[in-house]
Amino acid sequence: MSKQILMIAGVALAACFLYFTAVPAYALVETVFTDQASNITETMAQLNGYTHVSGDEGAEVWFEYGKGNSFDQTTLRNVFRNRAATFSAQVLYLEPATAYQARIVARDTSGTYRGEAVSFITKSSVPKLPYVSTSFAQNVTKSSALLRGSVEPYGDSATEVWFEWGTSVPPERKGVRLEQDGTRQNLAYPVSGLSDDTAHYFRIVAHNARGTAYGDIQSFDTGRATEEAEKDEPDVTTTNPTVLDGGSAVVFNGYVNTKGISTQTWFEWGKTSSLGNGTARALARTDSGNFSESLAGLEHGTVYYYRAAAVNKNGTAYGLVKPVSIGVALSAQDTQVLSPEVVTRPSVVTGDAETPAPTNILLRGSASSGGGNTFVWFEWGIVSSLGSATAGQPLGTVPSRAVSASIFDALPNTTYYYRLVAQNEAGVSHGSIQSVQTPAVAKVVPAAAFVPAIEPLVEEEPAEPLAASAFFGTDIFGPYLPEWLLIIFSLYIITKIFLNKF
């Protein structure tokens, strides 16, 4: 056989070898897994999933989603090559308070694969449920009491607020609607006609378009309160004065707790701390509260002193002596006595938080009462403007105490902001806003979940020609024996051509 024929045969065999052993570029979707949606608001959500793609050809990955059971919307498509990774996409313009389903989709050279569908519900655009806290009753007598509580309507001035009270649990009587301006505030409601020597229960209630919120139920005993109060003289406090028109007149101020007993009030005053003068006694009263008396014609350039006084059938009580300056500076000693025993706003310190679990946050802080009956709570949220609050806790009048509260059902791997808040009759104090990061959940996914039996739902065009081993099969010499036989035979023919032998 001529050299030309041998050369053609060698080239043909080499071409066959190259054709059958060529491995085409490919992409293989090995895993698709749809995770739960996150960062859900009224109109948007983040879809999450996981995919594992082998090969350099690249596989397209995207999400399908829609309302109810439909999947009529899709996200933009990304291309994955030779990697296993999480995949997320944010979807916008969703409808509030609506159920959606979503699933991850991946397509390689052989087909399209879909993960299991997950569902989520967008948040409602209706205002959040109001927050209410029931405080302790005041001015309890044989037949009356002052019910107290606080409400946080979160800016909704249409929120209805009222008190419920009675001799059973839950309380059976409902008071009239109380006015509120949409801001957090303390409210009080007087009730009368109560039964003597009886336990009574009450709570504050608020209602808006989202629903009804109930405060904790508190109680008081008319008989016990009356027995204790009727043995006591009134409590009276001298509060800071008010100077009018540059000193032409001054207003003495005080506060009296009558304890439900008929009480008269007045002020004693003078140019020295011995006083020596007194105002006329006011008409008797049984309600506790502030009282004042104005005095004109005082000497300019003089420091006067005064104190509040009150009397009932059990005795007389006096407040501290306080100075008031008419056109002259107070001495250091006089300045120091302007504040004692006056209730001031509480002081608060926001402490460090702990995360015992990815979905649990323990908030910490400390608060001082400022001398008044104080309640504390934490405000918190996933943005620095906060937006949520824990239940109120009574701090009482203690000088200082550590406080804590827990947030359950928190989102893992999320930054939370929080601060401690305290309130008494002098006002509200806010601690500094701190932040804490919840840990991520260590995802342990069963093998069956991450390696499902994936069936192509949409068949694509046939793949490229397969390697020779796909036709010749394999045997005990290994999967590449046919290819190596072709190589040896081709080399043999080429050698013969060059050696001019056959």
Coordinates of C-alpha atoms in Angstrom, one line a residue:
M1 CA 0.0 0.0 0.0
S2 CA 1.4 3.4 -0.9
K3 CA 2.6 6.0 1.6
Q4 CA -0.3 8.2 0.6
I5 CA -2.9 5.6 1.6
L6 CA -1.1 5.0 4.9
M7 CA -1.0 8.7 5.6
I8 CA -4.7 9.1 4.9
A9 CA -5.5 6.2 7.2
G10 CA -3.4 7.6 10.0
V11 CA -5.0 11.0 9.7
A12 CA -8.5 9.4 9.7
L13 CA -7.7 7.4 12.8
A14 CA -6.3 10.5 14.6
A15 CA -9.5 12.4 13.6
C16 CA -11.6 9.6 15.0
F17 CA -9.7 9.7 18.2
L18 CA -10.1 13.5 18.6
Y19 CA -13.8 13.3 17.8
F20 CA -14.6 10.5 20.2
T21 CA -12.4 11.7 23.1
A22 CA -13.4 15.4 22.9
V23 CA -15.3 16.4 26.2
P24 CA -17.7 19.2 25.5
A25 CA -18.3 22.1 27.9
Y26 CA -21.2 21.4 30.3
A27 CA -23.1 22.6 33.3
L28 CA -24.8 20.3 35.8
V29 CA -27.2 21.5 38.5
E30 CA -26.6 19.2 41.4
T31 CA -28.7 20.9 44.1
V32 CA -31.5 23.5 44.4
F33 CA -33.0 24.4 47.7
T34 CA -35.5 27.2 48.6
D35 CA -34.9 28.9 52.0
Q36 CA -37.4 31.0 53.9
A37 CA -38.0 34.6 52.8
S38 CA -36.6 37.3 55.1
N39 CA -36.7 41.1 55.6
I40 CA -40.4 41.1 54.9
T41 CA -42.2 44.4 55.0
E42 CA -45.6 45.6 53.7
T43 CA -44.4 45.9 50.1
M44 CA -41.1 44.0 49.8
A45 CA -39.3 40.8 50.8
Q46 CA -35.9 39.0 50.3
L47 CA -36.1 35.6 48.6
N48 CA -33.4 33.2 49.6
G49 CA -32.1 29.9 48.2
Y50 CA -29.1 27.6 47.7
T51 CA -27.7 26.0 44.5
H52 CA -24.8 23.8 43.6
V53 CA -23.6 24.0 40.0
S54 CA -20.8 21.9 38.4
G55 CA -19.1 22.7 35.1
D56 CA -17.8 25.7 33.2
E57 CA -20.7 26.2 30.9
G58 CA -22.7 28.0 33.5
A59 CA -26.3 27.5 34.7
E60 CA -28.9 30.2 35.1
V61 CA -30.5 30.7 38.5
W62 CA -33.5 32.8 39.4
F63 CA -36.7 32.9 41.6
E64 CA -40.3 32.4 40.6
Y65 CA -43.0 33.9 42.9
G66 CA -46.5 35.0 43.0
K67 CA -49.7 35.5 45.1
G68 CA -51.4 32.4 46.4
N69 CA -50.4 29.3 44.4
S70 CA -49.3 31.1 41.3
F71 CA -45.7 31.7 40.1
D72 CA -46.3 34.3 37.5
Q73 CA -43.4 36.6 38.4
T74 CA -39.7 36.1 38.2
T75 CA -36.5 37.8 39.3
L76 CA -33.5 38.6 37.2
R77 CA -31.3 35.6 36.2
N78 CA -27.8 35.0 37.5
V79 CA -25.2 32.6 36.0
F80 CA -23.5 30.1 38.4
R81 CA -20.3 28.3 37.3
N82 CA -18.5 25.6 39.3
R83 CA -19.7 26.7 42.8
A84 CA -22.1 26.0 45.6
A85 CA -23.5 29.1 47.2
T86 CA -26.6 30.9 48.6
F87 CA -28.6 33.1 46.3
S88 CA -30.9 35.9 47.2
A89 CA -33.0 38.5 45.4
Q90 CA -35.2 41.3 46.6
V91 CA -38.7 41.6 45.2
L92 CA -40.6 44.9 45.4
Y93 CA -44.2 46.3 44.9
L94 CA -45.8 43.5 46.9
E95 CA -49.3 43.9 48.3
P96 CA -49.6 44.4 52.1
A97 CA -51.1 41.5 54.2
T98 CA -50.9 39.1 51.3
A99 CA -49.8 35.5 51.1
Y100 CA -47.1 34.8 48.5
Q101 CA -45.2 31.7 47.4
A102 CA -41.6 31.5 46.0
R103 CA -39.2 28.9 44.7
I104 CA -35.7 28.9 43.3
V105 CA -35.1 27.8 39.7
A106 CA -31.9 26.6 38.0
R107 CA -31.4 25.6 34.3
D108 CA -28.3 23.7 33.0
T109 CA -27.6 22.1 29.6
S110 CA -29.9 19.2 30.2
G111 CA -33.0 20.7 31.9
T112 CA -34.7 23.1 34.3
Y113 CA -34.9 22.3 38.0
R114 CA -37.1 23.8 40.7
G115 CA -36.8 23.8 44.5
E116 CA -39.7 23.3 46.9
A117 CA -42.0 26.3 47.2
V118 CA -42.0 28.3 50.5
S119 CA -44.7 30.8 51.5
F120 CA -44.6 34.1 53.3
I121 CA -47.1 36.9 54.2
T122 CA -46.3 40.5 53.8
K123 CA -46.9 42.8 56.8
S124 CA -50.1 44.7 57.2
S125 CA -50.1 48.5 56.6
V126 CA -52.6 48.9 59.4
P127 CA -51.1 50.6 62.5
K128 CA -49.5 48.3 65.0
L129 CA -51.4 47.3 68.1
P130 CA -51.2 50.0 70.7
Y131 CA -49.1 49.4 73.8
V132 CA -50.7 49.9 77.3
S133 CA -49.5 49.6 80.8
T134 CA -51.7 49.6 83.9
S135 CA -50.2 51.5 86.9
F136 CA -51.2 51.4 90.6
A137 CA -54.4 53.1 91.8
Q138 CA -54.1 56.3 93.9
N139 CA -56.3 58.2 96.3
V140 CA -58.2 55.0 97.4
T141 CA -61.0 55.7 99.8
K142 CA -64.0 53.7 101.1
S143 CA -65.9 54.4 97.9
S144 CA -63.6 55.9 95.3
A145 CA -60.2 55.6 93.7
L146 CA -58.1 57.1 90.9
L147 CA -57.2 54.5 88.2
R148 CA -53.9 55.1 86.4
G149 CA -52.2 53.8 83.3
S150 CA -50.2 54.7 80.2
V151 CA -50.8 54.3 76.5
E152 CA -48.5 54.3 73.4
P153 CA -50.7 54.7 70.3
Y154 CA -47.7 55.1 67.9
G155 CA -49.0 58.3 66.4
D156 CA -52.6 57.1 65.9
S157 CA -54.8 59.8 67.5
A158 CA -57.9 57.8 66.6
T159 CA -56.9 55.1 69.1
E160 CA -59.7 54.6 71.7
V161 CA -58.5 54.3 75.3
W162 CA -60.6 53.5 78.4
F163 CA -60.4 51.8 81.8
E164 CA -62.2 48.7 82.9
W165 CA -62.8 48.0 86.6
G166 CA -65.0 45.8 88.9
T167 CA -64.9 43.2 91.7
S168 CA -64.2 40.3 89.4
V169 CA -61.6 39.2 86.9
P170 CA -61.8 40.3 84.1
P171 CA -63.3 43.6 85.3
E172 CA -66.9 44.0 84.2
R173 CA -67.4 47.8 84.1
K174 CA -66.1 50.0 81.3
G175 CA -65.4 53.7 81.6
V176 CA -65.8 56.4 79.0
R177 CA -63.3 57.0 76.2
L178 CA -60.4 59.1 77.3
E179 CA -58.8 61.8 75.1
Q180 CA -55.3 61.2 73.7
D181 CA -53.2 62.9 71.1
G182 CA -51.4 60.1 69.5
T183 CA -48.3 60.3 71.7
R184 CA -47.2 58.2 74.6
Q185 CA -48.9 59.6 77.8
N186 CA -50.1 58.8 81.3
L187 CA -53.8 58.7 81.8
A188 CA -56.0 58.7 85.0
Y189 CA -59.7 58.0 85.5
P190 CA -61.6 58.6 88.8
V191 CA -64.2 56.0 89.8
S192 CA -66.7 56.3 92.7
G193 CA -69.5 54.4 94.2
L194 CA -67.2 51.5 95.1
S195 CA -68.1 49.0 97.8
D196 CA -66.3 49.5 101.1
D197 CA -63.9 46.8 102.4
T198 CA -63.8 45.1 99.0
A199 CA -61.1 44.0 96.6
H200 CA -61.4 45.8 93.2
Y201 CA -59.6 45.0 89.9
F202 CA -58.9 47.3 87.0
R203 CA -56.9 47.6 83.8
I204 CA -56.3 50.1 80.9
V205 CA -57.5 49.1 77.4
A206 CA -56.7 50.6 74.0
H207 CA -58.2 49.8 70.6
N208 CA -57.3 50.7 67.0
A209 CA -57.8 49.3 63.5
R210 CA -55.3 46.5 64.2
G211 CA -57.1 45.2 67.3
T212 CA -57.5 45.6 71.1
A213 CA -54.6 45.7 73.6
Y214 CA -55.2 45.0 77.3
G215 CA -53.0 46.1 80.2
D216 CA -52.1 43.9 83.1
I217 CA -54.9 43.7 85.8
Q218 CA -54.1 45.6 89.0
S219 CA -56.0 45.5 92.3
F220 CA -56.7 47.6 95.3
D221 CA -58.7 47.1 98.5
T222 CA -61.0 49.9 99.6
G223 CA -61.4 48.7 103.2
R224 CA -57.6 48.2 103.8
A225 CA -56.7 51.5 102.2
T226 CA -59.3 53.4 104.2
E227 CA -58.2 51.8 107.5
E228 CA -54.6 52.7 106.9
A229 CA -55.3 56.2 105.5
E230 CA -57.7 57.2 108.3
K231 CA -54.9 56.8 110.8
D232 CA -52.5 59.1 109.0
E233 CA -51.9 62.8 108.7
P234 CA -51.5 64.2 105.1
D235 CA -48.3 64.1 103.2
V236 CA -47.2 67.5 101.9
T237 CA -44.3 68.6 99.8
T238 CA -43.0 72.1 99.2
T239 CA -42.2 72.5 95.5
N240 CA -40.2 75.2 93.8
P241 CA -41.7 78.7 93.6
T242 CA -42.6 80.8 90.6
V243 CA -41.4 84.5 90.4
L244 CA -43.7 86.8 88.3
D245 CA -42.9 90.0 86.5
G246 CA -39.3 90.4 87.7
G247 CA -40.3 90.0 91.4
S248 CA -43.4 92.0 91.7
A249 CA -45.2 88.8 92.8
V250 CA -44.3 85.3 93.7
V251 CA -46.3 82.0 93.6
F252 CA -45.7 79.5 96.4
N253 CA -46.3 75.9 95.2
G254 CA -46.9 72.6 97.0
Y255 CA -48.3 69.1 96.7
V256 CA -50.6 67.3 99.1
N257 CA -51.6 63.6 99.4
T258 CA -54.9 63.8 101.4
K259 CA -55.2 60.0 101.5
G260 CA -58.9 60.5 100.9
I261 CA -59.5 62.5 104.2
S262 CA -60.8 66.0 104.3
T263 CA -57.7 68.3 104.3
Q264 CA -56.9 72.0 104.4
T265 CA -53.7 73.5 102.9
W266 CA -51.8 76.8 103.3
F267 CA -48.2 78.3 103.2
E268 CA -46.1 79.8 105.9
W269 CA -43.4 82.4 104.9
G270 CA -41.0 85.1 106.1
K271 CA -37.7 86.8 105.6
T272 CA -35.9 84.1 107.6
S273 CA -36.2 80.4 107.9
S274 CA -38.2 80.9 111.0
L275 CA -41.0 82.2 108.8
G276 CA -43.6 83.9 110.9
N277 CA -46.3 84.6 108.4
G278 CA -49.0 82.5 106.8
T279 CA -51.5 82.6 104.0
A280 CA -55.2 81.9 104.4
R281 CA -56.2 78.2 104.6
A282 CA -57.8 76.8 101.5
L283 CA -61.1 75.1 101.5
A284 CA -61.0 71.5 102.6
R285 CA -60.4 68.9 99.9
T286 CA -60.2 65.1 99.7
D287 CA -58.4 64.8 96.4
S288 CA -54.7 64.8 96.2
G289 CA -52.8 67.2 94.0
N290 CA -50.9 70.5 93.6
F291 CA -51.9 73.7 95.3
S292 CA -50.5 77.2 95.2
E293 CA -50.9 80.7 96.6
S294 CA -49.7 84.0 95.1
L295 CA -48.2 86.9 97.1
A296 CA -47.5 90.4 95.9
G297 CA -45.8 93.5 97.3
L298 CA -42.6 91.7 98.5
E299 CA -39.5 93.7 98.9
H300 CA -37.0 93.9 96.0
G301 CA -33.5 92.6 96.7
T302 CA -34.7 90.2 99.5
V303 CA -34.6 86.5 99.9
Y304 CA -37.8 85.1 101.4
Y305 CA -38.5 81.6 102.8
Y306 CA -41.6 79.5 102.7
R307 CA -43.1 76.0 103.2
A308 CA -46.3 74.2 102.4
A309 CA -48.5 72.9 105.2
A310 CA -51.6 70.7 105.4
V311 CA -53.9 69.5 108.2
N312 CA -56.6 66.8 108.6
K313 CA -58.3 65.2 111.6
N314 CA -55.2 63.1 112.4
G315 CA -52.7 66.0 112.5
T316 CA -50.6 68.6 110.7
A317 CA -47.8 68.1 108.2
Y318 CA -45.2 70.5 106.9
G319 CA -43.0 70.5 103.8
L320 CA -39.4 71.6 103.7
V321 CA -38.5 75.3 104.0
K322 CA -37.4 76.7 100.6
P323 CA -36.0 80.1 99.6
V324 CA -37.3 82.4 96.9
S325 CA -35.2 85.3 95.6
I326 CA -36.7 88.7 94.7
G327 CA -34.1 90.5 92.7
V328 CA -31.0 89.1 94.5
A329 CA -28.8 86.1 94.0
L330 CA -29.3 83.1 96.4
S331 CA -26.5 81.9 98.6
A332 CA -24.9 78.5 97.9
Q333 CA -26.7 77.1 101.0
D334 CA -30.1 78.4 99.8
T335 CA -29.5 77.0 96.3
Q336 CA -28.9 73.5 97.7
V337 CA -32.3 73.4 99.5
L338 CA -34.3 74.2 96.4
S339 CA -34.3 70.6 95.2
P340 CA -34.4 68.2 98.2
E341 CA -37.4 65.9 98.2
V342 CA -38.6 67.2 94.9
V343 CA -39.3 64.4 92.5
T344 CA -37.1 64.7 89.4
R345 CA -37.1 62.8 86.2
P346 CA -35.6 59.3 86.5
S347 CA -32.1 58.6 85.2
V348 CA -31.5 55.6 83.0
V349 CA -28.4 53.9 81.5
T350 CA -28.8 51.5 78.6
G351 CA -26.6 48.5 79.2
D352 CA -25.1 45.7 77.1
A353 CA -27.4 43.1 75.7
E354 CA -26.9 39.4 75.5
T355 CA -28.0 36.9 72.8
P356 CA -28.5 33.5 74.5
A357 CA -29.9 32.2 71.2
P358 CA -30.2 33.4 67.6
T359 CA -33.8 34.2 68.2
N360 CA -33.6 35.5 71.8
I361 CA -32.2 38.8 73.1
L362 CA -31.7 39.8 76.8
L363 CA -31.8 43.6 77.2
R364 CA -30.1 45.1 80.2
G365 CA -29.9 48.5 81.9
S366 CA -30.2 50.4 85.1
A367 CA -32.5 53.2 86.4
S368 CA -32.9 55.5 89.3
S369 CA -36.4 56.6 90.3
G370 CA -35.7 60.3 91.0
G371 CA -37.7 60.0 94.1
G372 CA -41.0 59.4 92.3
N373 CA -43.1 56.3 91.5
T374 CA -41.3 55.1 88.4
F375 CA -42.0 52.6 85.6
V376 CA -39.3 51.3 83.2
W377 CA -39.4 49.6 79.8
F378 CA -37.2 49.0 76.8
E379 CA -37.9 50.4 73.3
W380 CA -36.4 48.3 70.4
G381 CA -36.5 47.6 66.7
I382 CA -34.4 46.6 63.7
V383 CA -34.0 50.3 62.8
S384 CA -32.6 53.1 64.9
S385 CA -36.0 54.7 65.1
L386 CA -37.0 51.6 67.1
G387 CA -40.8 51.1 67.0
S388 CA -41.5 48.4 69.6
A389 CA -41.5 48.3 73.4
T390 CA -41.4 45.7 76.1
A391 CA -43.9 45.5 78.9
G392 CA -43.6 48.2 81.6
Q393 CA -42.0 47.2 85.0
P394 CA -42.6 49.1 88.2
L395 CA -39.3 50.4 89.7
G396 CA -41.0 52.2 92.6
T397 CA -39.0 54.9 94.4
V398 CA -35.7 52.9 94.8
P399 CA -32.5 55.0 94.2
S400 CA -31.1 52.6 91.6
R401 CA -31.7 49.2 90.3
A402 CA -30.7 46.9 87.4
V403 CA -33.5 46.0 85.0
S404 CA -33.8 43.6 82.1
A405 CA -36.3 42.3 79.6
S406 CA -36.2 39.7 76.8
I407 CA -37.1 39.8 73.2
F408 CA -38.3 36.4 71.8
D409 CA -38.7 35.4 68.2
A410 CA -35.9 37.7 67.0
L411 CA -34.5 37.3 63.5
P412 CA -31.1 35.5 63.4
N413 CA -28.1 37.4 61.9
T414 CA -29.9 40.8 62.4
T415 CA -28.9 44.0 64.0
Y416 CA -31.3 45.2 66.7
Y417 CA -31.4 48.7 68.3
Y418 CA -32.7 49.3 71.8
R419 CA -32.7 51.8 74.7
L420 CA -34.0 51.9 78.3
V421 CA -36.9 54.3 79.1
A422 CA -38.2 55.4 82.6
Q423 CA -41.1 57.6 83.6
N424 CA -42.4 59.1 86.8
E425 CA -44.6 62.1 87.6
A426 CA -41.7 64.5 86.7
G427 CA -41.3 63.2 83.1
V428 CA -39.8 60.6 80.8
S429 CA -36.0 59.8 80.5
H430 CA -34.5 57.9 77.6
G431 CA -31.2 56.1 77.6
S432 CA -28.8 56.1 74.7
I433 CA -29.6 53.8 71.8
Q434 CA -27.4 50.7 71.7
S435 CA -27.2 47.9 69.2
V436 CA -26.7 44.1 69.3
Q437 CA -26.2 41.6 66.5
T438 CA -28.0 38.3 66.8
P439 CA -25.9 35.3 65.7
A440 CA -26.6 33.4 62.5
V441 CA -28.4 30.1 62.6
A442 CA -26.0 27.2 62.0
K443 CA -27.8 25.6 59.1
V444 CA -27.8 21.9 59.3
V445 CA -29.7 20.6 56.3
P446 CA -30.4 16.8 56.0
A447 CA -28.8 15.2 53.0
A448 CA -32.2 14.5 51.5
A449 CA -33.1 18.1 51.6
F450 CA -30.0 19.3 49.9
V451 CA -29.7 16.4 47.4
P452 CA -33.2 15.8 46.2
A453 CA -34.0 13.5 43.3
I454 CA -34.2 16.2 40.7
E455 CA -36.3 15.5 37.6
P456 CA -36.0 17.9 34.6
L457 CA -39.3 19.6 34.1
V458 CA -38.3 21.1 30.8
E459 CA -36.2 19.1 28.4
E460 CA -33.6 21.1 26.5
E461 CA -31.7 20.4 23.2
P462 CA -29.6 17.2 23.2
A463 CA -26.2 17.5 24.7
E464 CA -23.0 17.4 22.6
P465 CA -21.6 14.1 21.4
L466 CA -20.3 11.9 24.2
A467 CA -16.8 10.5 24.7
A468 CA -15.8 7.3 23.1
S469 CA -16.1 5.5 26.4
A470 CA -19.9 6.1 26.3
F471 CA -20.0 3.8 23.2
F472 CA -17.4 1.2 24.0
G473 CA -18.3 1.0 27.7
T474 CA -15.8 0.1 30.4
D475 CA -14.1 -3.1 31.5
I476 CA -11.6 -4.3 34.0
F477 CA -8.8 -2.2 32.2
G478 CA -10.6 1.0 33.0
P479 CA -13.0 3.4 31.3
Y480 CA -10.4 4.8 28.9
L481 CA -9.1 1.6 27.3
P482 CA -10.7 2.2 23.8
E483 CA -9.1 5.7 23.6
W484 CA -5.7 4.3 24.5
L485 CA -6.0 1.5 21.9
L486 CA -6.8 4.2 19.2
I487 CA -3.7 6.2 20.4
I488 CA -1.4 3.2 20.2
F489 CA -2.7 2.1 16.8
S490 CA -2.4 5.7 15.3
L491 CA 1.2 5.9 16.6
Y492 CA 1.9 2.6 15.0
I493 CA 0.6 3.7 11.5
I494 CA 2.5 7.0 11.7
T495 CA 5.7 5.2 12.6
K496 CA 5.3 2.9 9.7
I497 CA 4.8 5.8 7.3
F498 CA 8.0 7.5 8.4
L499 CA 10.0 4.3 8.4
N500 CA 8.6 3.4 5.0
K501 CA 7.6 0.0 6.2
F502 CA 4.4 -1.9 6.3

